[in-house]
GROMACS .gro file of C-alpha atoms in nm:
model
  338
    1UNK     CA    1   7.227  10.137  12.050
    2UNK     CA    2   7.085   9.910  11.741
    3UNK     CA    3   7.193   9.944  11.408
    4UNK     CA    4   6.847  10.107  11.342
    5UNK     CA    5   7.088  10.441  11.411
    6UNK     CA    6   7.222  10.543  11.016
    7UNK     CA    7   7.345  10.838  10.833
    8UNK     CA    8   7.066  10.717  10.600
    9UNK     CA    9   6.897  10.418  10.535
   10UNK     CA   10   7.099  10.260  10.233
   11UNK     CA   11   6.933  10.036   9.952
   12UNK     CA   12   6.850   9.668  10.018
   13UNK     CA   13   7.110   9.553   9.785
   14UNK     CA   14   7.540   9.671   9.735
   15UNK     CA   15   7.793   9.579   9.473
   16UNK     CA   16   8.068   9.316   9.539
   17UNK     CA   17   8.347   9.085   9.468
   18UNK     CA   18   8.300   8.762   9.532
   19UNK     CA   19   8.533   8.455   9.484
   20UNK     CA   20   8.343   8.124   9.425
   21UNK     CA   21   8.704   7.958   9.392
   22UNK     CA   22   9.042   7.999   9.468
   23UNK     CA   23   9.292   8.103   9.168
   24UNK     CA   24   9.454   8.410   9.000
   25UNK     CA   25   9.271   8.755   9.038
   26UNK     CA   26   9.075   8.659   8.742
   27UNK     CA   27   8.812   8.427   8.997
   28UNK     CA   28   8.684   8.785   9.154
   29UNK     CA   29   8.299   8.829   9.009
   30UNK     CA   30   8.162   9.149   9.056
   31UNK     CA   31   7.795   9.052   9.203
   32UNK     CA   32   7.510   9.221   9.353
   33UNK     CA   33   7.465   9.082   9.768
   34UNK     CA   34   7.261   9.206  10.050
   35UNK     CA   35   7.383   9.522  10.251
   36UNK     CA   36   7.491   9.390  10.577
   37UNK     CA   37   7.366   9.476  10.890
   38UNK     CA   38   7.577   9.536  11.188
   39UNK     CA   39   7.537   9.244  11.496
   40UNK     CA   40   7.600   9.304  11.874
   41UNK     CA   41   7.952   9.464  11.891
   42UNK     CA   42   8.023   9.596  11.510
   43UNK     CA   43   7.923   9.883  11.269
   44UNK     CA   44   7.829   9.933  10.956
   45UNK     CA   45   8.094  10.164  10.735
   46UNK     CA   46   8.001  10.258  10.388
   47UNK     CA   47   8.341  10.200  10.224
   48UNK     CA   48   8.520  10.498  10.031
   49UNK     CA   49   8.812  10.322   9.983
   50UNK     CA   50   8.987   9.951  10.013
   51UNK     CA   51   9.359   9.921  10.049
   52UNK     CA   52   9.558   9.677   9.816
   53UNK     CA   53   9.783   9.439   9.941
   54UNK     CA   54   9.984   9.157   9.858
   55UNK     CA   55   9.822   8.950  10.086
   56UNK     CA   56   9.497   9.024   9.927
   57UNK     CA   57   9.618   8.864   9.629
   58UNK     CA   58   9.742   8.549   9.818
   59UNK     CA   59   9.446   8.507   9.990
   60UNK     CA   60   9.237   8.479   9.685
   61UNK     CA   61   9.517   8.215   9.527
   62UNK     CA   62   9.480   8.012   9.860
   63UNK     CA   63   9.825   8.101   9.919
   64UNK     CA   64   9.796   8.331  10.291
   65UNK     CA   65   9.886   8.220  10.579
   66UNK     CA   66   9.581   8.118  10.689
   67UNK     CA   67   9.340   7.924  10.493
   68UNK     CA   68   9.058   8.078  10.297
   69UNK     CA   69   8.730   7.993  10.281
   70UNK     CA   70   8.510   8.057   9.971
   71UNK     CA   71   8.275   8.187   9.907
   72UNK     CA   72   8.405   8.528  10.021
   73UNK     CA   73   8.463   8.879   9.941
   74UNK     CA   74   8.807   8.990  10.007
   75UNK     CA   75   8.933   9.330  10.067
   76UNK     CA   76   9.101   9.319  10.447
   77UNK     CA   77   9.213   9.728  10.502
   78UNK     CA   78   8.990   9.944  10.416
   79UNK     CA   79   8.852  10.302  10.511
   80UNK     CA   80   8.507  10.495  10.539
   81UNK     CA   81   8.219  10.698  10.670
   82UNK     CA   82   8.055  10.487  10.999
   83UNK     CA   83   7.723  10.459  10.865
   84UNK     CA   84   7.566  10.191  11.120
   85UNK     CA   85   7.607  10.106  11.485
   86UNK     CA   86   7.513   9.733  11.618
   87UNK     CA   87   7.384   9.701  11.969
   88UNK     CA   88   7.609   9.751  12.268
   89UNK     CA   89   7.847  10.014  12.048
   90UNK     CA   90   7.994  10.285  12.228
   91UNK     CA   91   8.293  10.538  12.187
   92UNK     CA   92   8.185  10.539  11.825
   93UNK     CA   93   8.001  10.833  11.648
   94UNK     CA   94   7.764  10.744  11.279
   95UNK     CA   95   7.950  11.019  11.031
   96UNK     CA   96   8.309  10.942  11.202
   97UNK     CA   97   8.592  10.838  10.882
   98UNK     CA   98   8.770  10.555  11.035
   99UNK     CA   99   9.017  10.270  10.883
  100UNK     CA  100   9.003   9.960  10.972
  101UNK     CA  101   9.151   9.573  10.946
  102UNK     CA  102   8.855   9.340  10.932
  103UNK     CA  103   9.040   9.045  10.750
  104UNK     CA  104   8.799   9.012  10.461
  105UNK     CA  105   8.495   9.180  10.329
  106UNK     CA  106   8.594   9.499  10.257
  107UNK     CA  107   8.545   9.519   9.845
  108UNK     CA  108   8.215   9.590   9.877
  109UNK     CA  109   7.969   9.890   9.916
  110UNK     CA  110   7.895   9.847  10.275
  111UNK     CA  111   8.129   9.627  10.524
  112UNK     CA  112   8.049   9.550  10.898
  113UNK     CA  113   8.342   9.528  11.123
  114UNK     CA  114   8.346   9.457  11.512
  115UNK     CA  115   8.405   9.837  11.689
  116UNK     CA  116   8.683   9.708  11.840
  117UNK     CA  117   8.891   9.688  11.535
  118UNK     CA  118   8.849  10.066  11.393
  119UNK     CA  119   9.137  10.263  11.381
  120UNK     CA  120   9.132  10.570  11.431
  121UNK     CA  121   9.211  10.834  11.166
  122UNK     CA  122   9.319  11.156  11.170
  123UNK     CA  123   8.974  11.341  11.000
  124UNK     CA  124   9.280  11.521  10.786
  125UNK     CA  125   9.336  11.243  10.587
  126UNK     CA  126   9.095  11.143  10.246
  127UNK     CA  127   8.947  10.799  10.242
  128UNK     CA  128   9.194  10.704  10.014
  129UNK     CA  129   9.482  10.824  10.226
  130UNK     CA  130   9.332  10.635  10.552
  131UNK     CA  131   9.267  10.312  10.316
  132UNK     CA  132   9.636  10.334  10.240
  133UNK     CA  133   9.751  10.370  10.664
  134UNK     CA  134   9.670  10.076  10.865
  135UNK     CA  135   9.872   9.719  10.706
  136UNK     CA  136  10.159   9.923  10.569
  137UNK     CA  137  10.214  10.156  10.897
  138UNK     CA  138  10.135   9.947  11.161
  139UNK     CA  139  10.336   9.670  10.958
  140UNK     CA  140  10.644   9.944  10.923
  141UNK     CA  141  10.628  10.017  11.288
  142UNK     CA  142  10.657   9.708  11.375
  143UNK     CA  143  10.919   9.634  11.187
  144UNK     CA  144  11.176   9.920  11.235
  145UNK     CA  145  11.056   9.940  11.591
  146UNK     CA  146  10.888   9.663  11.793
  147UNK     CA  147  11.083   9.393  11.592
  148UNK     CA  148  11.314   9.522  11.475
  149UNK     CA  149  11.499   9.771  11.783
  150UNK     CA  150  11.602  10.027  11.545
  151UNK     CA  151  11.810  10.327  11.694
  152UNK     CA  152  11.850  10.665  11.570
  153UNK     CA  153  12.178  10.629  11.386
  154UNK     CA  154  12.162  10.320  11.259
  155UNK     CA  155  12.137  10.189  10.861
  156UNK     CA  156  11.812   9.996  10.753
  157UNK     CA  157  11.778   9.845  10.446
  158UNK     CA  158  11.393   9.872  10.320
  159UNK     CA  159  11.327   9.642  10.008
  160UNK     CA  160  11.022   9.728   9.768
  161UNK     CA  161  11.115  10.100   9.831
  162UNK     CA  162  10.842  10.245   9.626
  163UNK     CA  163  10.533   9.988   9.709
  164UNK     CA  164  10.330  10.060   9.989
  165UNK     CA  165  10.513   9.880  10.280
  166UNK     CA  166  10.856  10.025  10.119
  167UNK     CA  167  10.694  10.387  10.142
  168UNK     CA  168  10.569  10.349  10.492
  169UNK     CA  169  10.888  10.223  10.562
  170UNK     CA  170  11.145  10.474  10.448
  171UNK     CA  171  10.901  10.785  10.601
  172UNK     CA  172  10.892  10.609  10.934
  173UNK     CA  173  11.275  10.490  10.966
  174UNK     CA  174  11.379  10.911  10.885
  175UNK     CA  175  11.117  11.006  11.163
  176UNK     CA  176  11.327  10.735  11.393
  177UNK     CA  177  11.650  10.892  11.288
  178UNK     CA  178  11.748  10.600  11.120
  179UNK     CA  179  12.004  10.593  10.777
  180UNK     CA  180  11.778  10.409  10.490
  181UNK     CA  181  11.945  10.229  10.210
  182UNK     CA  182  11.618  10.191   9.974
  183UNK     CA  183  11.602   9.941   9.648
  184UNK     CA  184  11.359   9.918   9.433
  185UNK     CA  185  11.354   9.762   9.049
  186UNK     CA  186  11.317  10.101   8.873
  187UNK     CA  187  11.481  10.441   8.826
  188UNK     CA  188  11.163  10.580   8.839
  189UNK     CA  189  11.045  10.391   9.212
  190UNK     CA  190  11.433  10.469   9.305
  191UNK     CA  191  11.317  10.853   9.279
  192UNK     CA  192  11.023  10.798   9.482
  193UNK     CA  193  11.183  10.635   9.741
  194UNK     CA  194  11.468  10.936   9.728
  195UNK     CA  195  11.172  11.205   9.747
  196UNK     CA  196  11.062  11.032  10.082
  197UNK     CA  197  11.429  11.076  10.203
  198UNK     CA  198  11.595  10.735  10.120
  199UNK     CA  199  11.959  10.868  10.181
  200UNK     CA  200  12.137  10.513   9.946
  201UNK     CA  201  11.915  10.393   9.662
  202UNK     CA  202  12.034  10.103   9.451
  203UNK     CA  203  11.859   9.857   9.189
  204UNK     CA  204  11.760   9.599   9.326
  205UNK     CA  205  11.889   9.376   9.050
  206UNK     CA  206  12.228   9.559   9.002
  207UNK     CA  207  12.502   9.304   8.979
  208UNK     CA  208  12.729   9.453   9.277
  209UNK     CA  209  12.463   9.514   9.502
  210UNK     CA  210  12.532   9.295   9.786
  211UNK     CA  211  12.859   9.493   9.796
  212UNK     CA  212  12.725   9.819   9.735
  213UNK     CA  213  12.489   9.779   9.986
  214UNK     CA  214  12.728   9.677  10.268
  215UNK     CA  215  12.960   9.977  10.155
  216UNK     CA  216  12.737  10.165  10.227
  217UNK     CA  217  12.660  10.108  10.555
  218UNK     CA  218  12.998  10.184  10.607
  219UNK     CA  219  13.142   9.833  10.463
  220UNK     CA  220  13.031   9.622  10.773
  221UNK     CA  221  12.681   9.522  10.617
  222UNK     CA  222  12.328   9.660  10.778
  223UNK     CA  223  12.200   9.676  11.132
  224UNK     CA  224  11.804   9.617  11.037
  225UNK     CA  225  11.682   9.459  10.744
  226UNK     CA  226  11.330   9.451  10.638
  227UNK     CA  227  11.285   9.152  10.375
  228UNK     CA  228  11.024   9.113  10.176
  229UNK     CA  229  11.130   8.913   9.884
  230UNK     CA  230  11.234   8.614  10.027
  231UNK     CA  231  11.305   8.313   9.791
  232UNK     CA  232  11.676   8.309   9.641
  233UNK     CA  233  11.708   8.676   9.781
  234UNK     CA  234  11.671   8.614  10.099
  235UNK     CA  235  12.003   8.466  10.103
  236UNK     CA  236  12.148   8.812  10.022
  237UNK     CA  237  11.953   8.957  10.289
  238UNK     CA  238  12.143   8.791  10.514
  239UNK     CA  239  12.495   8.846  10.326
  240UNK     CA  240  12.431   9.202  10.357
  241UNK     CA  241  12.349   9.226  10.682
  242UNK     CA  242  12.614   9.349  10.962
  243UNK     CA  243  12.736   9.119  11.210
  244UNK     CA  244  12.431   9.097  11.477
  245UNK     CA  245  12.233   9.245  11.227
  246UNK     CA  246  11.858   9.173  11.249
  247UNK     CA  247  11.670   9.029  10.971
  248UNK     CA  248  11.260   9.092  11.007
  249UNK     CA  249  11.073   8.877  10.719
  250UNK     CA  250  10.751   9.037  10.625
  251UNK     CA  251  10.680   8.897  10.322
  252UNK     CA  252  10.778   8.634  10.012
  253UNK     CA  253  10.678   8.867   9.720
  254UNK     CA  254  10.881   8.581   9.483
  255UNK     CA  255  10.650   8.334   9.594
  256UNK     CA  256  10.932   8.111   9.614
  257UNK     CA  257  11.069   7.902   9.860
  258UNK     CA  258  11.353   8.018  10.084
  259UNK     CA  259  11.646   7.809  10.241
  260UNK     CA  260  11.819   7.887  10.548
  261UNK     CA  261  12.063   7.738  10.737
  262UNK     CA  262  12.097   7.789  11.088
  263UNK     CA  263  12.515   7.783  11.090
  264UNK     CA  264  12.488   8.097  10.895
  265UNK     CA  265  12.318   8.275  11.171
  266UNK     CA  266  12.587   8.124  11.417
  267UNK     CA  267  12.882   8.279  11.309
  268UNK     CA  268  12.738   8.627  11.300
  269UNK     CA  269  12.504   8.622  11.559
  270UNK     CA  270  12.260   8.685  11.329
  271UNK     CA  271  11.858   8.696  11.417
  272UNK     CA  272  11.580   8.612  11.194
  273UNK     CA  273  11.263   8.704  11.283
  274UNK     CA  274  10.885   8.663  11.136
  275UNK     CA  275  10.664   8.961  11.127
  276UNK     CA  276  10.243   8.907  11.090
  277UNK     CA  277  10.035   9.181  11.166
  278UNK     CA  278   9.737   9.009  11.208
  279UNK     CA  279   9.923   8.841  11.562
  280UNK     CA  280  10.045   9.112  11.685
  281UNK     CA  281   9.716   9.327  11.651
  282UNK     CA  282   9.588   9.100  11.932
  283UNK     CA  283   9.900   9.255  12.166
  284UNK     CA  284   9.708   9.519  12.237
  285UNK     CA  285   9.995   9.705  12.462
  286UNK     CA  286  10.173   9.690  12.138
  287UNK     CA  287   9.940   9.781  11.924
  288UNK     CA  288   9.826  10.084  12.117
  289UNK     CA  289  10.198  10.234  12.154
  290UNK     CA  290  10.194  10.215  11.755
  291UNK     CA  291   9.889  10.368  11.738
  292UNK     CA  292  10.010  10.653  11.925
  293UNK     CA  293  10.366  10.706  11.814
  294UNK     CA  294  10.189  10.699  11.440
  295UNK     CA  295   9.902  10.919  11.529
  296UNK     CA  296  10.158  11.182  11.624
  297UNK     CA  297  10.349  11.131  11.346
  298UNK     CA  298  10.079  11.149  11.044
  299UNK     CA  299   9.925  11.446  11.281
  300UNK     CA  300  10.221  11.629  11.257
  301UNK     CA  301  10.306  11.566  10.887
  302UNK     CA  302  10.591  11.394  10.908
  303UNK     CA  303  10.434  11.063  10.772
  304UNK     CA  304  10.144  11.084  10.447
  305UNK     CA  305   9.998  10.775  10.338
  306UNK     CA  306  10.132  10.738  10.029
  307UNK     CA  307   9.797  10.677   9.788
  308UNK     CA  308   9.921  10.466   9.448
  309UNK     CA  309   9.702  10.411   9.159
  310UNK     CA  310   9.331  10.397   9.211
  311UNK     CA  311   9.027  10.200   9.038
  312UNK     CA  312   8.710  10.112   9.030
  313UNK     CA  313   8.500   9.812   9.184
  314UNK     CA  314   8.485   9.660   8.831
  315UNK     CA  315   8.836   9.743   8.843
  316UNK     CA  316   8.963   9.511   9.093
  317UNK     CA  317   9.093   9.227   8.866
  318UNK     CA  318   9.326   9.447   8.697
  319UNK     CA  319   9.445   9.646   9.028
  320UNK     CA  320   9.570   9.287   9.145
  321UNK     CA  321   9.731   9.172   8.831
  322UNK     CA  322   9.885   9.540   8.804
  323UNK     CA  323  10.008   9.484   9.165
  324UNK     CA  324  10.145   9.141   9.093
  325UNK     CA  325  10.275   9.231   8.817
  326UNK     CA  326  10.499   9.547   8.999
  327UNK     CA  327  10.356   9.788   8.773
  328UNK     CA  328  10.216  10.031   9.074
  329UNK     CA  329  10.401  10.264   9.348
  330UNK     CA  330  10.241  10.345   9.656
  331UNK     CA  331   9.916  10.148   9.806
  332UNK     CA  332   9.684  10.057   9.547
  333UNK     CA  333   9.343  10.151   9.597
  334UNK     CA  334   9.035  10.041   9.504
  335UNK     CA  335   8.754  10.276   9.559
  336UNK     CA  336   8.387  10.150   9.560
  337UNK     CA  337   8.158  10.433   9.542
  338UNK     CA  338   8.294  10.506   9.162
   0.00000   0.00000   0.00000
């Protein structure tokens, strides 16, 4: 096969971000580049959608946990219509919606991806809905399951509740059976995360909470925390959790530095415990037992990608500052073709 095989031959040139230099979201340019063509190994997808996250954001500050190299165009989840295939390509059909994790290059027109990394999408699901699947589910599975050991039963605290991590979340830990104590900073994203089937919702920057959120978990603290927050909260993270509790640290959305000290974790046999996708995609036994516990799930309709605010290409610096900024619920999407 040669990427000679298209839907249809698209024009020479595509729309897309590109960062010169690192800094706040304000450094993406909107530029015309060349449409890529797939090498040995990848396809071409003509992108419908690109999935927001906060390590987007980072990336472009220079802040990720890997270092990134400019000039780029970011964008690392995205979704759409396999348009290309490179030589060598099998398994995969021109036509097929897939979503996929190709690190960077997604917030464009076009993107080229290696075949191994598509993931398969239920055809069900809009290009906005698959955009919004792969870092948040995957991420969530990992972290109420692989990770984290949850049991049916037990209490889980998600933080973020109504972001796109804190959606996946909740949905995921009721189809485990798990109890979910959800907080979020809003009435309004405490109500989301209660129509998903958060069974404890409290504000996140409620006085008692440490206490309210050990009460109730039946006043011994929680099993299974997923923190996200990290800087001077992550010290509550591990005040509210139960005695052998698990802590799984996905993220540092204060952007602030955390302390810990390991005595803490001594006298309650405590565990902390780093979550980053991008690793664990490369344990592929891992990664396909998530695929296929979450396959079942979003085919059955227990689990719907839960699509936030959407905009435009030229678009893209406000989506970040409006994520940043925690003025969006859901994944934040960022659709080229508009």
């Amino acid at each position: 096969m040669t990427d000679s095989q298209t839907a249809a031959t698209p024009q020479a040139s595509m729309r897309a971000i590109r960062v010169e230099r690192l800094g706040p979201p304000d450094v993406m340019q909107l530029q015309d580049a060349p449409v890529p063509s797939p090498a040995p190994g990848e396809v071409r997808v003509r992108v419908e959608a690109v999935g927001i996250n906060f390590a987007d954001a980072l990336a472009v500050a220079g802040e990720y946990l890997t270092r990134t190299r400019v000039p780029y165009t970011p964008g690392m989840e995205f979704a759409g219509i396999v348009d290309a295939l490179g030589e060598g390509v099998q398994g995969v059909q021109v036509g097929t919606r897939v979503a996929a994790l190709g690190g960077s290059g997604a917030m464009a027109e076009y993107a080229t991806v290696p075949a191994a990394g598509l993931i398969p999408v239920p055809q069900t699901l809009s290009g906005a809905q698959a955009a919004a699947f792969p870092v948040s589910y995957f991420t969530a599975y990992h972290g109420l399951k692989t990770l984290g050991r949850g049991e049916a039963g037990e209490w889980v605290l998600v933080q973020a509740a109504a972001g796109a991590l804190g959606t996946a979340s909740i949905q995921l830990a009721k189809a485990m059976g798990l109890n979910v104590i959800a907080l979020a900073s809003t009435d309004e994203k405490l109500e989301i995360a209660r129509t998903l089937g958060a069974d404890v919702t409290i504000l996140q920057d409620d006085p008692d909470r440490v206490k309210k959120v050990r009460d109730a978990a039946g006043g011994k603290g929680v099993p299974l925390i997923l923190e996200v927050v990290g800087g001077k909260r992550f010290q509550e993270s591990l005040d509210m959790a139960a005695s052998r509790g698990r802590i799984i640290v996905i993220g540092n959305a204060s952007r602030e530095q955390a302390n810990l000290r390991p005595v803490e974790l001594m006298k309650r046999n405590l565990t902390v415990t780093g979550l980053w996708l991008t690793s664990l995609m490369n344990d592929a036994p891992a990664t396909q037992e998530a695929a296929r516990a979450l396959a079942e799930l979003v085919g059955s309709g227990q689990v719907v990608p839960q699509v936030g605010p959407t905009y435009a290409l030229d678009q893209s610096v406000q989506a970040f500052e409006d994520l940043l900024n925690r003025r969006t619920t859901g994944k934040v999407i960022i659709e080229p073709g508009r």
